[in-house]
Amino acid sequence: MRERLEELRVEALAKVAAASDKKALQEVRVAYLGKKGPITEVLRGMGKLSAEERPVIGQVANEVRDAIKQEIDKKEQLFDDAEVEAKLAAESIDVTLPGRPVQRGTKHPLTAVVEEVEDAFIGLGFTVAEGPEVEVDYYNFEALNLPKDHPARDMQDSFYFTEELLLRTHTSPVQARTMEKHKGKGPVKVICPGKVFRRDDDDATHSHQFMQIEGLFVDEKVRMSDLKGVLDSFVKSFFGTDREIRLRPSYFPFTEPSVEVDVSCGMCHGKGCRVCKQTGWIEVLGAGMVHPRVLEMSGFDPKKYSGFAFGMGVERLAMLKYDIDDIRHFYTNDMRFLAQFTGA
Ligand code: 2NL
């Protein structure tokens, strides 16, 4: 019986050595170690052995079985390892391969200008407010002291949907709405950027859709000198610390008194050149002290409160800052124009 077991060991190990894949290995396992295999059969026949032989043969049988099992397990591990290696090799990526270059977009110049203006005023304690582009007559005109017969309300000049509803012609209605929300209690300190619309024929300096930024500060004892200080700070931060402002009297229905604000020419520094049309000054915005009627209509007591307001065109600011000669560049999306504004 011992010889039979040794034969089985040699035979089985030869078959393990010859097995070329896991399936062949599994066949060897079943054939030699399975319930119907020769070793099980030997162990089952042990009852016929003498009491002296039984433990000796039993030990040999166990040894042979363990040796075969160990060889099968070892070889199976080799197959498993090879499988993992093959998979890793197949899935490997070459991390040294250079990536494909991506086209990076740039910020639209109007977006960049709006953000710069916002930053300048946020630094002075203003917050940013937005409102609807489709506006009702009341906020766009009435609340700003533009009564029903005012020439600015001419149907020819605005995009009306109905008698009551139109595309806003300025961002002032956002400020009127903001004041109303404060319910007569100051301070109100906001800037309002956004698109506005006017029925106009487009040319180098006019667009039927353009952008505005308006500002409003209402509180007790707000004075014209506060307006001057805020605008001087803004101009120095947006155009450069070497620039100055100058106020000239003007007229707007929603402010009294009203002013036009000029900035000193950055090209010639006052000497006169093509940019400032030989005057040394460039008009950049309109402003004034909020008309008492306007304060009153939005819920503020004009005896207790005063305020200043201002408005400027974003395209005009951008054209001045970057020496752009045609407003239509902002809306025709020529990549050669847009790609110049990298923010650098
Ligand atoms: C300009 C002039 C201006 C305002 C806008 C305003 C708003 C309220 C009350 C009073 Cl709620 N005023 N806005 C005031 C003065 C001038 O804009 O030339 N814009 C391009």
Coordinates of C-alpha atoms and ligand atoms in Angstrom, one line a residue:
M1 CA 0.0 0.0 0.0
R2 CA 2.9 2.3 0.8
E3 CA 4.3 1.7 -2.7
R4 CA 0.9 2.4 -4.3
L5 CA 0.9 5.8 -2.4
E6 CA 4.4 6.7 -3.6
E7 CA 3.4 5.9 -7.1
L8 CA 0.4 8.1 -6.8
R9 CA 2.6 10.9 -5.5
V10 CA 5.0 10.7 -8.4
E11 CA 2.2 10.4 -10.9
A12 CA 0.2 13.3 -9.5
L13 CA 3.2 15.6 -9.2
A14 CA 4.1 14.9 -12.8
K15 CA 0.6 15.8 -13.9
V16 CA 0.8 19.0 -11.8
A17 CA 4.1 19.9 -13.5
A18 CA 2.5 19.2 -16.9
A19 CA -0.7 21.3 -16.2
S20 CA -0.6 24.3 -18.5
D21 CA -3.5 26.3 -17.0
K22 CA -5.9 26.5 -14.1
K23 CA -8.4 24.2 -15.7
A24 CA -5.9 21.4 -16.1
L25 CA -4.8 22.0 -12.5
Q26 CA -8.3 21.7 -11.3
E27 CA -8.7 18.4 -13.1
V28 CA -5.6 17.0 -11.3
R29 CA -7.0 18.2 -8.0
V30 CA -10.3 16.4 -8.6
A31 CA -8.7 13.3 -10.0
Y32 CA -6.2 12.8 -7.1
L33 CA -7.7 14.5 -4.0
G34 CA -11.5 14.3 -4.8
K35 CA -13.9 12.0 -2.9
K36 CA -13.7 9.4 -5.7
G37 CA -9.9 9.7 -6.0
P38 CA -7.3 7.0 -5.3
I39 CA -6.0 8.5 -2.1
T40 CA -9.5 8.6 -0.5
E41 CA -9.9 5.0 -1.7
V42 CA -6.6 4.0 0.1
L43 CA -7.8 5.8 3.3
R44 CA -11.1 4.0 3.1
G45 CA -9.4 0.6 2.8
M46 CA -7.4 1.2 5.9
G47 CA -9.9 -0.8 8.0
K48 CA -8.4 -4.0 6.5
L49 CA -5.0 -3.2 7.8
S50 CA -3.4 -4.4 11.1
A51 CA -3.3 -2.2 14.1
E52 CA 0.5 -1.7 13.6
E53 CA 0.3 -0.8 9.9
R54 CA -2.7 1.5 10.2
P55 CA -1.1 4.6 11.7
V56 CA 2.0 4.2 9.5
I57 CA 0.0 4.0 6.3
G58 CA -2.3 6.7 7.5
Q59 CA 0.6 9.0 8.0
V60 CA 2.0 8.3 4.6
A61 CA -1.4 8.8 3.0
N62 CA -1.8 12.2 4.7
E63 CA 1.7 13.2 3.7
V64 CA 1.2 12.3 0.1
R65 CA -2.2 14.0 0.0
D66 CA -0.7 17.2 1.6
A67 CA 2.3 17.2 -0.7
I68 CA 0.0 17.0 -3.8
K69 CA -2.3 19.6 -2.4
Q70 CA 0.6 21.9 -1.7
E71 CA 2.0 21.6 -5.2
I72 CA -1.4 22.3 -6.7
D73 CA -1.9 25.4 -4.5
K74 CA 1.6 26.6 -5.3
K75 CA 1.1 26.3 -9.0
E76 CA -2.4 27.8 -8.8
Q77 CA -0.9 30.8 -7.1
L78 CA 1.6 31.1 -10.0
F79 CA -1.2 31.1 -12.5
D80 CA -3.2 33.7 -10.5
D81 CA -0.1 36.0 -10.3
A82 CA 0.5 35.6 -14.0
E83 CA -3.1 36.6 -14.7
V84 CA -2.8 39.8 -12.6
E85 CA 0.5 40.7 -14.2
A86 CA -1.0 40.2 -17.7
K87 CA -4.0 42.4 -16.7
L88 CA -1.8 45.1 -15.3
A89 CA 0.4 45.1 -18.4
A90 CA -2.7 45.3 -20.7
E91 CA -4.2 48.2 -18.7
S92 CA -1.0 50.2 -18.2
I93 CA -1.0 53.8 -19.4
D94 CA 2.0 55.8 -20.5
V95 CA 2.0 58.7 -18.1
T96 CA 4.9 60.3 -19.9
L97 CA 2.7 60.9 -23.0
P98 CA 2.1 64.7 -23.3
G99 CA -1.6 65.8 -23.0
R100 CA -3.4 67.4 -25.8
P101 CA -3.4 71.2 -25.4
V102 CA -6.8 72.7 -24.4
Q103 CA -8.0 76.0 -25.8
R104 CA -8.6 78.3 -22.9
G105 CA -11.3 80.9 -23.1
T106 CA -11.0 84.5 -21.9
K107 CA -13.3 86.8 -19.9
H108 CA -15.4 89.0 -22.1
P109 CA -14.1 92.6 -21.7
L110 CA -17.5 93.9 -20.5
T111 CA -17.5 91.2 -17.8
A112 CA -14.0 92.2 -16.8
V113 CA -14.9 95.9 -16.6
V114 CA -18.1 95.2 -14.6
E115 CA -16.1 93.1 -12.1
E116 CA -13.5 95.8 -11.8
V117 CA -16.1 98.5 -11.2
E118 CA -17.8 96.3 -8.6
D119 CA -14.5 95.6 -6.8
A120 CA -13.8 99.4 -6.6
F121 CA -17.2 100.1 -5.1
I122 CA -17.3 97.1 -2.8
G123 CA -14.1 98.5 -1.4
L124 CA -16.1 101.6 -0.5
G125 CA -18.8 99.7 1.3
F126 CA -21.3 99.3 -1.5
T127 CA -23.1 96.0 -2.3
V128 CA -24.2 94.8 -5.7
A129 CA -28.0 94.6 -6.5
E130 CA -29.7 93.2 -9.6
G131 CA -33.2 93.4 -11.0
P132 CA -35.5 92.4 -13.9
E133 CA -34.7 93.4 -17.5
V134 CA -38.4 93.4 -18.3
E135 CA -39.7 96.2 -16.2
V136 CA -43.0 97.9 -15.4
D137 CA -43.6 101.6 -16.3
Y138 CA -43.7 102.6 -12.7
Y139 CA -40.2 101.6 -11.7
N140 CA -38.6 102.5 -15.0
F141 CA -40.1 106.0 -15.3
E142 CA -42.7 107.1 -12.7
A143 CA -40.6 106.4 -9.6
L144 CA -37.7 108.3 -11.1
N145 CA -39.6 111.5 -11.6
L146 CA -40.3 110.9 -15.3
P147 CA -44.0 111.7 -15.5
K148 CA -46.3 110.4 -18.2
D149 CA -45.7 113.3 -20.6
H150 CA -41.9 113.3 -20.3
P151 CA -40.1 113.1 -23.7
A152 CA -37.8 110.2 -22.5
R153 CA -41.0 108.1 -22.4
D154 CA -41.6 108.4 -26.1
M155 CA -42.7 105.0 -27.6
Q156 CA -40.1 105.6 -30.3
D157 CA -37.3 105.4 -27.8
S158 CA -38.1 102.3 -25.8
F159 CA -39.0 98.6 -26.5
Y160 CA -42.6 98.3 -25.2
F161 CA -44.4 94.9 -24.8
T162 CA -47.6 96.6 -23.6
E163 CA -48.6 100.0 -22.3
E164 CA -47.3 98.9 -18.9
L165 CA -44.4 96.6 -19.7
L166 CA -41.1 97.4 -21.4
L167 CA -37.4 96.5 -21.6
R168 CA -35.7 98.7 -19.0
T169 CA -34.0 101.8 -20.5
H170 CA -31.6 102.2 -17.5
T171 CA -30.8 100.3 -14.3
S172 CA -32.3 103.0 -12.1
P173 CA -35.5 100.9 -11.5
V174 CA -33.3 98.4 -9.6
Q175 CA -32.3 101.2 -7.2
A176 CA -35.9 102.4 -6.9
R177 CA -36.9 98.8 -6.0
T178 CA -34.0 98.6 -3.5
M179 CA -35.0 101.9 -1.8
E180 CA -38.6 100.6 -1.5
K181 CA -37.4 97.4 0.2
H182 CA -35.6 99.4 2.9
K183 CA -38.9 100.9 4.0
G184 CA -37.7 104.4 4.6
K185 CA -34.7 103.4 6.8
G186 CA -31.1 104.1 5.7
P187 CA -28.4 103.5 4.8
V188 CA -29.0 102.3 1.2
K189 CA -25.6 101.8 -0.5
V190 CA -25.7 99.8 -3.8
I191 CA -24.4 99.6 -7.3
C192 CA -26.6 98.1 -10.0
P193 CA -24.9 96.7 -13.1
G194 CA -26.9 95.2 -16.0
K195 CA -28.2 95.2 -19.6
V196 CA -30.4 98.1 -20.7
F197 CA -32.2 98.6 -24.0
R198 CA -33.1 101.7 -26.2
R199 CA -34.6 101.9 -29.6
D200 CA -31.6 103.3 -31.5
D201 CA -29.8 102.7 -34.8
D202 CA -26.5 100.9 -34.1
D203 CA -23.3 102.7 -35.1
A204 CA -19.8 103.0 -33.8
T205 CA -20.9 104.7 -30.5
H206 CA -24.5 103.5 -30.1
S207 CA -26.0 100.1 -29.5
H208 CA -29.7 99.2 -28.9
Q209 CA -28.6 97.0 -26.1
F210 CA -25.7 98.0 -23.8
M211 CA -24.6 97.9 -20.2
Q212 CA -24.9 100.4 -17.4
I213 CA -23.7 100.6 -13.8
E214 CA -25.6 102.9 -11.5
G215 CA -24.8 103.7 -7.9
L216 CA -26.9 105.0 -5.0
F217 CA -26.1 106.1 -1.5
V218 CA -29.0 107.3 0.7
D219 CA -28.5 108.1 4.4
E220 CA -28.8 111.0 6.8
K221 CA -26.5 113.9 5.9
V222 CA -25.2 112.6 2.6
R223 CA -23.6 115.5 0.7
M224 CA -22.3 116.5 -2.7
S225 CA -18.7 116.3 -1.3
D226 CA -19.4 112.6 -0.4
L227 CA -20.3 112.0 -4.1
K228 CA -17.0 113.8 -5.2
G229 CA -14.9 111.7 -2.8
V230 CA -16.5 108.4 -3.9
L231 CA -16.2 109.2 -7.6
D232 CA -12.6 110.4 -7.3
S233 CA -11.7 107.1 -5.5
F234 CA -13.4 105.1 -8.2
V235 CA -11.7 106.9 -11.1
K236 CA -8.3 106.5 -9.4
S237 CA -8.9 102.8 -8.8
F238 CA -10.3 102.1 -12.3
F239 CA -8.2 104.3 -14.6
G240 CA -5.1 105.0 -12.4
T241 CA -4.0 107.1 -9.4
D242 CA -2.7 109.8 -11.7
R243 CA -6.2 110.7 -13.0
E244 CA -8.4 113.5 -11.7
I245 CA -12.1 114.3 -11.9
R246 CA -14.0 117.5 -12.8
L247 CA -17.7 118.2 -12.3
R248 CA -19.8 120.3 -14.6
P249 CA -23.5 121.3 -14.1
S250 CA -26.0 119.3 -16.0
Y251 CA -29.6 118.1 -15.8
F252 CA -31.3 114.8 -15.1
P253 CA -35.0 114.5 -14.0
F254 CA -34.1 112.2 -11.0
T255 CA -31.3 114.3 -9.5
E256 CA -31.0 117.9 -8.3
P257 CA -28.5 119.3 -8.6
S258 CA -27.1 117.2 -11.5
V259 CA -23.5 117.0 -12.8
E260 CA -21.5 115.5 -15.7
V261 CA -18.2 114.0 -14.5
D262 CA -15.1 114.3 -16.6
V263 CA -11.8 112.4 -16.0
S264 CA -8.5 113.9 -17.0
C265 CA -7.1 112.5 -20.2
G266 CA -4.6 109.6 -19.6
M267 CA -3.1 109.9 -23.1
C268 CA -1.9 113.6 -23.0
H269 CA -2.3 114.4 -19.3
G270 CA -4.2 117.6 -20.0
K271 CA -2.2 118.9 -23.0
G272 CA -4.9 118.0 -25.5
C273 CA -4.9 115.0 -28.0
R274 CA -7.2 112.9 -30.3
V275 CA -8.6 111.0 -27.3
C276 CA -9.8 114.1 -25.4
K277 CA -10.5 116.1 -28.6
Q278 CA -7.9 118.7 -27.5
T279 CA -9.8 119.5 -24.2
G280 CA -7.7 117.5 -21.7
W281 CA -10.9 116.0 -20.3
I282 CA -13.1 113.0 -21.1
E283 CA -16.7 112.7 -20.0
V284 CA -17.3 109.4 -18.2
L285 CA -20.4 109.6 -16.1
G286 CA -23.5 111.5 -14.9
A287 CA -24.5 112.0 -11.3
G288 CA -26.2 114.2 -8.8
M289 CA -28.1 114.5 -5.5
V290 CA -31.2 112.3 -5.5
H291 CA -34.3 114.4 -6.2
P292 CA -36.5 114.8 -3.1
R293 CA -39.5 113.6 -5.1
V294 CA -37.6 110.4 -5.9
L295 CA -36.7 109.8 -2.3
E296 CA -40.3 110.4 -1.3
M297 CA -41.8 108.1 -3.9
S298 CA -39.6 105.2 -2.7
G299 CA -40.5 105.7 1.0
F300 CA -37.8 108.0 2.3
D301 CA -38.4 111.2 4.1
P302 CA -36.5 113.9 2.2
K303 CA -36.3 116.1 5.3
K304 CA -34.4 113.5 7.2
Y305 CA -32.6 111.7 4.3
S306 CA -30.5 112.8 1.4
G307 CA -28.5 110.8 -1.2
F308 CA -26.4 110.8 -4.3
A309 CA -26.7 108.7 -7.4
F310 CA -24.6 108.2 -10.5
G311 CA -24.7 106.3 -13.8
M312 CA -22.2 105.2 -16.4
G313 CA -22.0 103.2 -19.6
V314 CA -19.9 100.0 -19.3
E315 CA -19.0 100.0 -23.0
R316 CA -17.9 103.6 -22.9
L317 CA -15.6 102.8 -19.8
A318 CA -14.2 99.8 -21.7
M319 CA -13.6 101.8 -24.9
L320 CA -11.8 104.5 -23.0
K321 CA -9.7 102.1 -20.9
Y322 CA -8.7 99.8 -23.8
D323 CA -8.8 102.4 -26.7
I324 CA -11.5 100.5 -28.6
D325 CA -13.0 102.6 -31.5
D326 CA -16.3 100.8 -32.2
I327 CA -19.0 99.6 -29.7
R328 CA -20.0 96.9 -32.1
H329 CA -16.8 95.0 -31.3
F330 CA -18.4 93.9 -28.0
Y331 CA -21.3 92.2 -29.7
T332 CA -19.9 90.7 -33.0
N333 CA -17.8 88.1 -31.2
D334 CA -14.8 88.2 -33.5
M335 CA -12.3 85.9 -31.8
R336 CA -9.3 88.1 -32.8
F337 CA -10.9 90.9 -30.8
L338 CA -12.0 88.8 -27.8
A339 CA -8.7 86.8 -27.5
Q340 CA -6.8 90.0 -26.7
F341 CA -8.4 90.3 -23.3
T342 CA -6.5 87.7 -21.4
G343 CA -6.6 89.6 -18.1
A344 CA -2.8 89.9 -18.1
Ligands
2NL1 C1 -25.7 108.7 -17.1 C2 -26.4 109.3 -15.9 C3 -27.4 108.9 -13.9 C4 -28.7 108.4 -12.0 C5 -28.2 108.0 -13.1 C6 -30.4 107.7 -10.3 C7 -31.1 106.6 -9.7 C8 -32.0 106.8 -8.7 C9 -32.2 108.1 -8.2 C10 -31.5 109.1 -8.8 CL1 -32.9 105.5 -8.1 N1 -30.6 108.9 -9.8 N2 -29.5 107.4 -11.3 C11 -28.5 109.6 -11.5 C12 -27.7 110.5 -12.2 C13 -27.2 110.1 -13.4 O1 -26.9 108.4 -15.1 O2 -25.2 109.4 -17.9 N3 -25.7 107.4 -17.2 C14 -25.1 106.8 -18.3

